[in-house]
Coordinates of C-alpha atoms in Angstrom, one line a residue:
Chain A
M1 CA 211.3 119.8 58.0
V2 CA 210.7 123.6 59.0
A3 CA 213.7 125.4 57.6
Y4 CA 214.2 128.9 58.6
P5 CA 216.9 131.0 57.2
K6 CA 220.1 131.1 59.0
W7 CA 220.3 135.1 59.3
L8 CA 217.2 134.9 61.4
A9 CA 219.6 133.4 64.5
A10 CA 221.6 136.1 64.2
L11 CA 219.0 138.9 64.0
V12 CA 217.8 137.5 67.5
F13 CA 221.1 137.1 68.8
G14 CA 222.1 140.2 67.7
V15 CA 219.0 142.3 69.3
V16 CA 219.5 140.1 72.7
V17 CA 223.1 141.8 72.5
V18 CA 221.3 145.3 71.9
Y19 CA 219.1 144.9 74.3
L20 CA 221.7 144.5 77.5
N21 CA 223.4 147.6 76.9
Y22 CA 225.4 147.0 80.2
W23 CA 228.0 149.6 79.2
M24 CA 226.0 152.4 79.8
W25 CA 223.6 151.6 82.6
D26 CA 225.0 153.9 84.8
D27 CA 225.4 157.0 82.8
S28 CA 222.5 159.5 84.2
R29 CA 222.2 162.3 81.0
I30 CA 218.7 163.1 80.2
V31 CA 218.2 163.4 76.8
L32 CA 215.2 164.8 74.9
G33 CA 213.2 164.4 78.0
L34 CA 213.8 161.1 79.1
P35 CA 216.8 159.2 81.1
V36 CA 219.1 158.4 78.3
N37 CA 218.6 154.6 79.5
L38 CA 214.7 154.7 79.1
L39 CA 215.4 157.0 75.8
Y40 CA 217.6 153.9 74.3
H41 CA 215.1 150.9 75.3
V42 CA 211.9 153.3 73.3
V43 CA 214.4 153.6 70.6
L44 CA 215.1 149.7 70.7
S45 CA 211.3 148.9 70.8
V46 CA 210.4 151.2 68.1
C47 CA 212.8 150.0 65.8
L48 CA 211.8 146.3 66.5
A49 CA 208.8 146.7 64.4
P50 CA 210.6 147.5 61.0
I51 CA 212.6 145.0 61.8
M52 CA 209.9 142.5 62.4
V53 CA 208.6 143.3 58.9
V54 CA 211.7 142.5 57.6
V55 CA 211.2 139.0 59.2
V56 CA 207.4 138.4 58.2
R57 CA 208.3 139.3 54.7
R58 CA 211.6 137.7 54.0
A59 CA 211.2 134.6 56.2
W60 CA 207.8 133.6 56.4
P61 CA 207.5 129.9 56.6
R62 CA 206.8 128.2 53.4
Y63 CA 204.2 125.5 55.0
L64 CA 202.1 129.1 56.6
S65 CA 201.9 130.1 53.2
D66 CA 199.3 127.8 51.9
D67 CA 197.0 128.9 54.9
Chain B
M25 CA 176.8 159.3 92.5
T26 CA 180.3 160.8 92.3
P27 CA 181.5 161.5 88.6
V28 CA 184.0 158.7 88.7
L29 CA 181.2 156.3 89.7
A30 CA 178.9 157.4 87.2
I31 CA 181.7 157.3 84.2
I32 CA 183.0 153.7 85.5
C33 CA 179.2 152.1 85.3
L34 CA 178.5 154.2 82.1
Y35 CA 181.9 152.0 80.5
L36 CA 180.8 148.7 82.2
A37 CA 177.2 148.8 80.6
L38 CA 178.8 149.9 77.2
V39 CA 181.5 146.9 77.6
L40 CA 178.1 144.7 78.3
L41 CA 176.8 145.9 75.7
V42 CA 179.6 145.1 72.9
G43 CA 179.8 141.9 75.2
F44 CA 176.1 141.5 74.2
L45 CA 176.5 142.5 70.1
G46 CA 178.9 139.6 69.9
H47 CA 176.7 137.0 70.7
R48 CA 174.1 137.8 68.1
L49 CA 176.6 136.6 65.9
F50 CA 176.6 133.3 68.1
R51 CA 176.3 130.0 65.4
G52 CA 175.9 127.4 68.5
T53 CA 178.4 125.5 68.8
G54 CA 181.1 124.7 70.9
E55 CA 184.0 125.7 68.4
D56 CA 181.9 129.1 67.9
Y57 CA 181.8 129.3 71.5
F58 CA 185.4 129.1 72.5
L59 CA 187.6 130.2 69.4
A60 CA 184.7 132.2 67.4
S61 CA 185.0 129.5 64.6
R62 CA 188.6 130.4 63.8
S63 CA 187.3 133.9 62.2
I64 CA 189.4 136.6 63.9
G65 CA 191.0 139.6 61.3
S66 CA 193.7 141.5 61.7
F67 CA 192.9 144.1 63.7
I68 CA 191.1 142.5 66.5
L69 CA 193.3 139.7 66.9
L70 CA 196.2 142.3 67.8
M71 CA 194.3 144.2 69.8
T72 CA 193.1 141.4 71.4
L73 CA 196.5 139.8 72.1
F74 CA 198.0 142.9 73.2
G75 CA 195.0 143.9 75.6
T76 CA 195.1 140.3 77.2
N77 CA 198.8 140.9 77.7
M78 CA 198.2 144.0 79.4
T79 CA 196.9 143.7 83.0
A80 CA 197.2 145.4 86.4
F81 CA 200.5 144.3 86.4
T82 CA 201.4 146.9 83.7
M83 CA 198.8 149.7 85.0
L84 CA 199.7 149.7 88.4
G85 CA 202.2 147.2 89.3
A86 CA 204.3 148.4 86.5
S87 CA 204.2 152.1 87.6
G88 CA 204.0 150.9 91.3
E89 CA 208.0 149.7 91.0
A90 CA 208.6 152.5 88.5
Y91 CA 208.2 154.6 91.9
R92 CA 209.7 152.5 93.8
S93 CA 212.8 151.3 91.6
G94 CA 213.3 154.1 88.5
I95 CA 212.8 153.3 85.1
D96 CA 214.6 149.8 84.7
V97 CA 210.9 148.5 85.3
F98 CA 210.7 149.5 81.8
L99 CA 214.4 147.5 80.4
L100 CA 213.3 144.6 83.0
M101 CA 209.5 144.3 81.4
G102 CA 208.8 146.7 78.8
S103 CA 211.5 146.4 76.2
S104 CA 212.2 142.7 77.1
S105 CA 208.8 142.1 75.9
A106 CA 209.0 144.4 73.1
L107 CA 211.9 142.5 71.7
V108 CA 210.5 138.7 73.0
I109 CA 207.0 138.5 72.5
P110 CA 206.7 139.2 68.6
F111 CA 209.4 136.5 68.2
V112 CA 207.1 134.1 70.4
F113 CA 204.0 134.8 67.9
Y114 CA 206.4 134.4 64.9
F115 CA 207.6 131.1 66.1
V116 CA 204.8 129.5 68.5
G117 CA 201.6 131.3 67.6
T118 CA 201.5 130.4 64.0
R119 CA 203.0 127.0 64.4
L120 CA 200.3 126.2 66.9
W121 CA 197.5 128.1 65.0
W122 CA 198.5 126.0 62.0
L123 CA 198.5 122.3 64.1
G124 CA 195.3 124.0 65.9
K125 CA 193.4 124.4 62.8
R126 CA 194.2 121.0 61.2
H127 CA 193.2 118.7 64.4
G128 CA 190.9 121.0 66.1
F129 CA 192.8 121.5 69.2
L130 CA 191.1 123.5 71.4
T131 CA 193.5 123.8 74.5
Q132 CA 196.9 122.8 75.1
A133 CA 196.6 120.1 77.2
Q134 CA 194.8 118.7 74.1
F135 CA 197.5 119.2 72.1
L136 CA 200.1 117.7 74.3
R137 CA 198.3 115.0 75.1
A138 CA 197.6 114.3 71.2
R139 CA 201.2 115.3 70.6
Y140 CA 202.9 112.4 72.7
E141 CA 200.0 110.0 73.5
S142 CA 200.0 111.2 76.9
N143 CA 196.4 111.0 79.2
A144 CA 199.0 111.8 82.1
L145 CA 200.8 114.7 80.5
G146 CA 197.0 116.2 79.6
L147 CA 195.9 116.1 83.2
V148 CA 198.4 117.0 85.0
L149 CA 199.2 119.7 82.5
F150 CA 195.7 120.9 82.8
V151 CA 196.4 120.8 86.7
V152 CA 199.7 123.2 87.0
L153 CA 198.1 126.1 84.1
I154 CA 195.4 126.4 86.2
T155 CA 197.4 126.6 89.3
L156 CA 199.6 129.3 87.5
L157 CA 196.8 131.1 86.2
L158 CA 195.0 131.8 89.6
P159 CA 197.7 134.2 90.8
Y160 CA 197.4 135.7 87.5
V161 CA 193.9 136.4 87.8
L162 CA 193.9 137.5 91.1
I163 CA 196.2 140.2 90.3
G164 CA 193.2 141.7 88.3
V165 CA 190.6 140.8 90.6
K166 CA 192.7 142.8 93.3
G167 CA 193.4 145.3 91.5
G168 CA 190.2 146.1 90.2
G169 CA 189.1 146.7 94.1
D170 CA 192.1 148.4 94.7
V171 CA 191.3 150.9 92.5
L172 CA 188.3 151.5 93.1
N173 CA 188.8 152.0 96.8
A174 CA 191.3 154.6 96.0
L175 CA 189.4 156.5 93.4
T176 CA 186.6 156.8 95.9
G177 CA 188.0 158.1 99.0
G178 CA 190.7 155.7 100.1
P179 CA 190.7 153.0 103.0
T180 CA 188.6 155.0 105.1
E181 CA 185.8 156.5 103.1
G182 CA 186.0 154.7 100.0
L183 CA 183.9 151.9 98.4
A184 CA 185.6 148.5 100.1
P185 CA 187.6 146.4 98.0
W186 CA 185.4 143.7 97.4
V187 CA 182.8 145.9 96.0
G188 CA 185.2 146.6 93.0
S189 CA 186.4 143.3 92.7
T190 CA 182.7 141.6 92.6
L191 CA 181.7 144.3 90.3
M192 CA 184.3 143.7 88.0
C193 CA 183.7 139.3 87.9
A194 CA 179.9 140.2 87.8
V195 CA 180.6 142.5 84.3
I196 CA 183.2 139.9 83.0
F197 CA 181.4 136.6 84.2
S198 CA 177.9 137.9 82.3
Y199 CA 179.7 138.9 78.8
V200 CA 182.5 135.8 78.9
T201 CA 179.7 133.4 79.6
Y202 CA 177.3 134.4 77.7
G203 CA 179.0 135.6 74.1
G204 CA 181.9 133.3 74.8
M205 CA 185.3 133.7 72.8
R206 CA 183.7 136.6 69.9
S207 CA 182.7 139.0 72.6
T208 CA 185.5 138.5 74.7
A209 CA 187.7 139.0 71.9
W210 CA 185.4 142.8 70.7
V211 CA 184.9 143.7 74.3
N212 CA 188.9 143.2 74.4
T213 CA 189.1 145.4 71.2
L214 CA 187.1 148.3 72.6
Q215 CA 189.0 147.9 76.4
T216 CA 192.7 148.0 74.2
I217 CA 191.6 151.0 72.4
V218 CA 190.0 152.8 75.8
F219 CA 193.2 152.5 77.6
M220 CA 195.6 153.0 75.2
T221 CA 193.6 156.5 74.7
V222 CA 193.1 157.2 78.1
G223 CA 196.8 156.4 79.0
A224 CA 198.2 158.7 76.9
L225 CA 195.9 161.4 78.1
A226 CA 197.0 160.6 81.8
F227 CA 200.8 160.8 80.5
F228 CA 200.1 164.2 78.7
V229 CA 197.8 166.1 81.7
I230 CA 199.9 164.8 84.5
L231 CA 202.6 165.6 83.3
G232 CA 201.6 168.9 81.9
K233 CA 201.3 169.8 85.7
Y234 CA 204.7 169.8 86.5
G235 CA 205.8 171.7 83.2
G236 CA 206.5 169.4 80.7
L237 CA 208.4 165.7 80.8
G238 CA 212.2 167.6 80.6
Q239 CA 211.1 169.6 83.7
A240 CA 209.7 166.6 85.7
M241 CA 212.6 164.3 84.7
S242 CA 215.2 167.4 86.2
S243 CA 213.0 167.1 88.9
V244 CA 213.5 163.7 89.7
A245 CA 217.2 163.7 89.2
A246 CA 217.6 166.6 91.2
T247 CA 215.8 164.5 94.6
R248 CA 216.1 160.7 93.7
P249 CA 219.0 160.6 90.7
E250 CA 219.1 157.0 91.6
L251 CA 215.3 156.0 90.0
L252 CA 216.9 157.4 86.5
V253 CA 220.0 154.9 86.0
V254 CA 220.4 151.2 86.3
G255 CA 222.7 149.7 88.4
R256 CA 226.1 148.3 87.1
N257 CA 226.8 145.4 88.8
S258 CA 226.7 141.7 88.7
H259 CA 223.9 141.2 90.4
D260 CA 221.8 143.7 88.2
F261 CA 223.2 141.9 85.0
L262 CA 221.8 138.6 86.4
R263 CA 218.7 140.5 87.1
M264 CA 218.3 142.0 83.5
A265 CA 219.2 139.2 82.0
S266 CA 216.9 136.5 83.8
Y267 CA 214.0 138.6 83.2
L268 CA 214.6 138.3 79.4
L269 CA 212.9 135.1 80.4
I270 CA 209.7 136.4 81.2
P271 CA 207.9 137.4 78.5
L272 CA 208.6 133.8 76.9
S273 CA 205.1 133.1 79.5
T274 CA 203.2 134.8 76.8
G275 CA 204.1 131.6 74.9
V276 CA 202.3 129.3 77.1
F277 CA 199.3 131.2 78.8
P278 CA 196.2 129.1 78.3
H279 CA 194.5 132.7 76.9
I280 CA 196.8 133.7 74.4
F281 CA 197.1 129.8 73.1
S282 CA 192.8 130.7 72.5
H283 CA 193.3 133.8 70.9
W284 CA 195.9 132.2 68.5
L285 CA 193.8 129.9 67.7
S286 CA 190.7 132.1 67.2
A287 CA 192.6 133.5 64.1
K288 CA 191.2 133.6 60.5
S289 CA 194.4 132.4 59.0
A290 CA 198.3 132.4 59.5
K291 CA 198.9 136.1 57.7
T292 CA 196.6 137.7 60.5
F293 CA 199.2 136.8 63.0
R294 CA 201.5 139.3 61.4
S295 CA 200.0 142.8 62.1
A296 CA 200.2 141.8 65.6
I297 CA 204.0 140.4 65.3
V298 CA 205.2 143.8 63.7
F299 CA 203.3 146.1 65.7
Y300 CA 203.0 144.9 68.7
P301 CA 206.4 146.4 69.9
L302 CA 204.8 149.7 69.3
C303 CA 202.0 148.6 71.3
I304 CA 203.7 147.8 74.1
T305 CA 206.1 151.3 73.9
A306 CA 202.6 153.0 73.8
V307 CA 201.3 151.8 76.9
W308 CA 204.9 151.5 78.5
V309 CA 206.8 154.5 78.5
P310 CA 203.7 156.7 80.4
S311 CA 203.0 154.0 82.8
V312 CA 206.8 153.6 83.5
V313 CA 207.1 157.8 83.5
L314 CA 204.3 158.6 85.9
G315 CA 205.4 156.0 88.4
V316 CA 208.8 157.7 88.5
V317 CA 207.2 161.4 88.7
G318 CA 205.2 160.9 91.3
N319 CA 208.3 160.4 93.6
I320 CA 207.7 164.5 93.1
D321 CA 204.8 164.8 95.3
F322 CA 204.6 161.7 97.3
Q323 CA 206.3 159.7 99.7
P324 CA 205.9 156.3 101.0
P325 CA 204.1 154.7 102.3
L326 CA 200.9 155.4 99.6
Q327 CA 197.7 155.0 100.5
G328 CA 196.7 153.3 97.2
P329 CA 198.4 152.8 93.9
I330 CA 200.7 155.7 92.6
L331 CA 198.9 155.4 89.7
V332 CA 195.5 156.6 91.2
N333 CA 197.2 159.5 93.6
L334 CA 198.8 160.9 90.6
I335 CA 195.3 160.9 88.7
L336 CA 193.5 162.3 92.0
Q337 CA 195.9 165.2 92.6
H338 CA 196.0 166.0 88.9
S339 CA 192.5 166.0 87.3
G340 CA 189.5 166.6 88.2
G341 CA 186.1 164.5 88.6
V342 CA 185.5 163.7 84.7
L343 CA 189.2 163.0 83.4
A344 CA 189.5 161.1 87.0
G345 CA 186.8 159.0 85.9
L346 CA 187.9 158.9 82.5
L347 CA 190.9 157.6 83.4
A348 CA 190.0 154.8 86.1
A349 CA 187.9 153.1 83.2
G350 CA 191.1 152.9 81.1
V351 CA 192.5 151.2 84.4
F352 CA 189.8 149.2 84.7
A353 CA 189.8 148.4 80.9
A354 CA 193.5 147.3 80.9
I355 CA 192.4 144.7 84.2
M356 CA 189.3 143.4 82.4
S357 CA 190.7 142.7 79.3
S358 CA 193.1 140.0 80.6
L359 CA 190.8 139.0 82.9
D360 CA 188.2 137.6 80.8
S361 CA 190.2 136.1 78.4
Q362 CA 191.7 134.4 81.3
T363 CA 188.4 133.6 82.6
L364 CA 186.9 132.0 79.1
S365 CA 190.1 129.9 79.0
T366 CA 190.0 128.3 82.0
G367 CA 186.2 127.5 81.0
T368 CA 187.7 126.5 77.7
M369 CA 190.2 123.6 79.5
F370 CA 187.5 122.5 82.3
T371 CA 185.0 121.6 79.4
T372 CA 187.7 120.4 76.7
D373 CA 190.2 118.9 79.4
I374 CA 188.2 117.0 81.6
V375 CA 184.3 117.4 80.8
R376 CA 184.9 116.5 77.1
H377 CA 187.8 114.1 77.4
Y378 CA 187.0 111.9 80.6
G379 CA 184.2 110.4 79.3
F380 CA 181.0 113.0 79.5
H381 CA 181.2 113.5 75.6
D382 CA 178.7 111.6 74.5
R383 CA 176.3 111.5 77.7
L384 CA 175.7 115.6 77.8
S385 CA 174.5 117.7 74.7
E386 CA 177.2 120.2 73.4
S387 CA 175.1 123.4 75.7
Q388 CA 175.5 121.2 78.7
Q389 CA 179.2 120.5 78.3
V390 CA 179.4 124.5 77.8
L391 CA 177.5 124.7 81.2
F392 CA 179.7 123.0 82.8
G393 CA 183.0 125.3 81.4
R394 CA 180.3 128.6 82.9
V395 CA 179.8 126.6 86.2
F396 CA 183.5 126.4 86.5
V397 CA 184.1 130.0 85.5
M398 CA 182.3 130.9 88.5
I399 CA 183.7 128.8 90.6
L400 CA 187.0 130.1 89.9
L401 CA 185.5 133.7 90.0
A402 CA 184.4 133.0 93.1
V403 CA 187.5 131.4 94.8
V404 CA 189.6 134.2 93.5
L405 CA 187.3 136.9 94.9
L406 CA 187.8 135.2 98.6
L407 CA 191.7 135.0 98.3
S408 CA 191.4 138.4 97.1
L409 CA 190.2 139.6 100.2
V410 CA 193.0 137.9 102.2
T411 CA 196.5 138.1 100.5
S412 CA 198.7 141.2 101.0
R413 CA 201.3 140.2 98.3
S414 CA 201.8 143.3 95.9
I415 CA 200.9 143.4 92.7
F416 CA 204.6 142.9 91.4
S417 CA 205.4 140.2 93.2
L418 CA 202.6 138.0 92.6
G419 CA 202.5 138.9 88.7
V420 CA 206.3 137.8 88.9
W421 CA 205.7 134.5 90.2
S422 CA 203.0 133.6 88.1
L423 CA 205.0 134.9 84.6
S424 CA 207.8 133.0 86.0
G425 CA 206.0 129.5 86.1
F426 CA 204.3 130.0 82.6
A427 CA 208.1 131.0 81.1
A428 CA 209.5 128.0 82.8
L429 CA 207.4 125.6 80.5
F430 CA 208.3 127.3 77.2
P431 CA 210.8 124.4 76.7
V432 CA 208.2 122.1 76.7
I433 CA 205.9 123.9 74.4
V434 CA 208.7 124.4 72.2
G435 CA 210.1 120.9 72.1
A436 CA 206.5 119.6 71.3
L437 CA 206.4 122.1 68.3
Y438 CA 210.1 121.4 66.5
W439 CA 211.6 118.5 68.2
R440 CA 210.8 115.5 66.8
R441 CA 212.6 113.3 69.0
S442 CA 210.8 114.6 72.1
T443 CA 208.4 111.9 74.1
A444 CA 205.9 112.1 76.6
A445 CA 208.0 110.9 79.6
G446 CA 210.4 114.1 78.6
A447 CA 207.8 116.3 78.8
L448 CA 206.0 115.0 81.7
S449 CA 209.6 115.2 83.3
G450 CA 210.0 119.0 82.3
V451 CA 205.9 120.4 83.8
L452 CA 207.0 118.4 87.1
T453 CA 210.1 119.9 87.2
V454 CA 208.4 123.1 86.6
A455 CA 205.7 122.7 89.4
V456 CA 208.2 121.6 91.9
L457 CA 210.8 123.8 91.1
W458 CA 207.7 126.9 91.2
V459 CA 206.3 125.8 94.9
A460 CA 210.0 125.1 96.1
F461 CA 211.1 128.5 95.7
L462 CA 207.8 130.3 96.5
V463 CA 208.1 129.1 99.7
R464 CA 211.8 129.8 99.9
S465 CA 210.7 133.7 99.1
L466 CA 207.8 133.7 102.0
G467 CA 208.6 136.3 104.4
F468 CA 211.5 138.0 102.2
E469 CA 211.5 141.1 102.2
G470 CA 212.2 142.7 98.7
E471 CA 212.6 140.7 95.6
Y472 CA 213.4 137.2 95.9
T473 CA 217.0 136.2 93.9
V474 CA 218.5 133.2 94.1
A475 CA 221.0 132.9 97.1
G476 CA 220.8 136.9 96.6
S477 CA 222.8 137.1 93.1
G478 CA 220.5 138.8 91.0
L479 CA 219.5 135.6 89.5
M480 CA 215.7 135.0 89.1
P481 CA 213.9 131.7 90.2
V482 CA 212.6 131.5 86.4
V483 CA 216.2 131.0 85.3
V484 CA 216.6 127.7 87.4
M485 CA 213.2 126.6 86.9
F486 CA 213.5 127.1 83.1
A487 CA 217.0 125.4 83.0
G488 CA 215.6 122.2 85.4
A489 CA 212.8 122.4 82.7
A490 CA 214.8 121.8 80.1
L491 CA 217.4 120.3 81.1
S492 CA 215.1 117.2 82.8
F493 CA 213.2 117.3 79.2
I494 CA 216.1 116.4 77.3
L495 CA 217.4 113.8 78.8
V496 CA 214.2 112.1 79.8
S497 CA 213.4 112.2 75.9
L498 CA 216.8 110.5 75.0
F499 CA 216.3 108.0 77.4
T500 CA 213.1 107.0 76.5
M501 CA 211.7 105.6 73.2
P502 CA 211.2 108.0 70.3
P503 CA 207.8 108.4 69.2
D504 CA 206.1 106.6 66.4
D505 CA 206.6 108.0 62.7
E506 CA 203.2 108.0 62.4
V507 CA 202.5 110.5 65.4
I508 CA 205.3 112.3 63.8
D509 CA 203.9 112.3 60.6
K510 CA 200.8 114.4 61.8
F511 CA 202.4 117.1 63.6
F512 CA 205.8 118.4 61.0
P513 CA 205.3 119.9 58.0
A514 CA 206.5 118.0 55.0

């Protein structure tokens, strides 16, 4: 049986919730030259890289380690 | 010859050269032709996976949609891809690679046929995947023709769209059929570097003409403020949540499957998983911002893609040629992998599986694959001349079908109790619903959603496939332990 750590499910759920930033969709401010909603999602996308570093380092399935 | 045409010809010559260089390492076996002997390293895997996923849909479709509807296209397709696709690589890609290496799989139909011991499932999946892939290949072929037409003078004076489409198909056919996966991966790497560099160049050059990013956005805010916000009602929320399912299509694309299986080791995936969100951001943000900014100078109806209009207005001949080469690179980097995967599928799932394995030599089997690729490209070329649908809507339909098949692939990988009948019913449910929704959407003005609610058809197809897969599996005999032991790590 392939076992993934429980925090991984929480992490996936968490980033999906953060992705749906419903509370600010009608905010029309321009911040750092970008519409604030676009900037929010750019920052989110960039932050996903270090998040994925944690995933591949801390939750790499054991059966893959042999290959 | 204009600078634009000269640069495109030079670029295509370079692509052919790299493709032919890749052939020099060819080992003469089927596995080497289709999967480069599973030898692709981290950097090329990242570049080729990313390049393959970036299509005319990204460069032309996304900027076109941003021009029409604003920044929400980045939320719908850009950041959702940055979020979902790395997890698809992690959960699905590595696992399929592991199984592929152990059992020598080349295609998804081959994997599911073995996993469920069902020939019918393999055949149905082959037909469904090829049918879904057709509109996606069509996007690329159509996009190439449209771009060359617009860059050389537009509908009245420019080269007819079929010229660009045919040129692109001819070049792709040459290096894909000659060099196979290794050439395709090498060329994809070159193309990805080209379109990322050129995309950044276009972004800075064009925005520079508008006085910088802040100035350009302020101009848009003054005249079209609705383009800079996302609607905030239940329709928009459902639409946004629906689109989160679309990137799951990456887990079902036959061409991505082939690239996964070509990886040298499981660790090779790590770079792709980590850097994919950054690559997405680097390409999608310029594309979407330029589409929105296009509203400053261009009013609908447009002649040709907005990106091409901006390039022609704000850059000189040589720069326009470079930018055109970048658009070609983005389109071709997907088209070649899609083309190769159809050849792999035809050779593996039809020619080899249905009795020709012993009667034909390996090179004859590969020849069948090449002929199939040629026929497919010819059909798509003809379709590109008659279809009038926008690149974005064509793309969404194709991606929706693939995404809806995701539960079947995940079930095969992670659910021991799933059965052949369950998987078959899941695939057939997607096929029936996809055709039904497509027929309903014909003649529909704007984006089709279920009963106008904002819910995209992909949600219904996905839920239908998952439900039928689970229910039918639970009501049919569980698979043998022997099969389970083969497909699940201890």
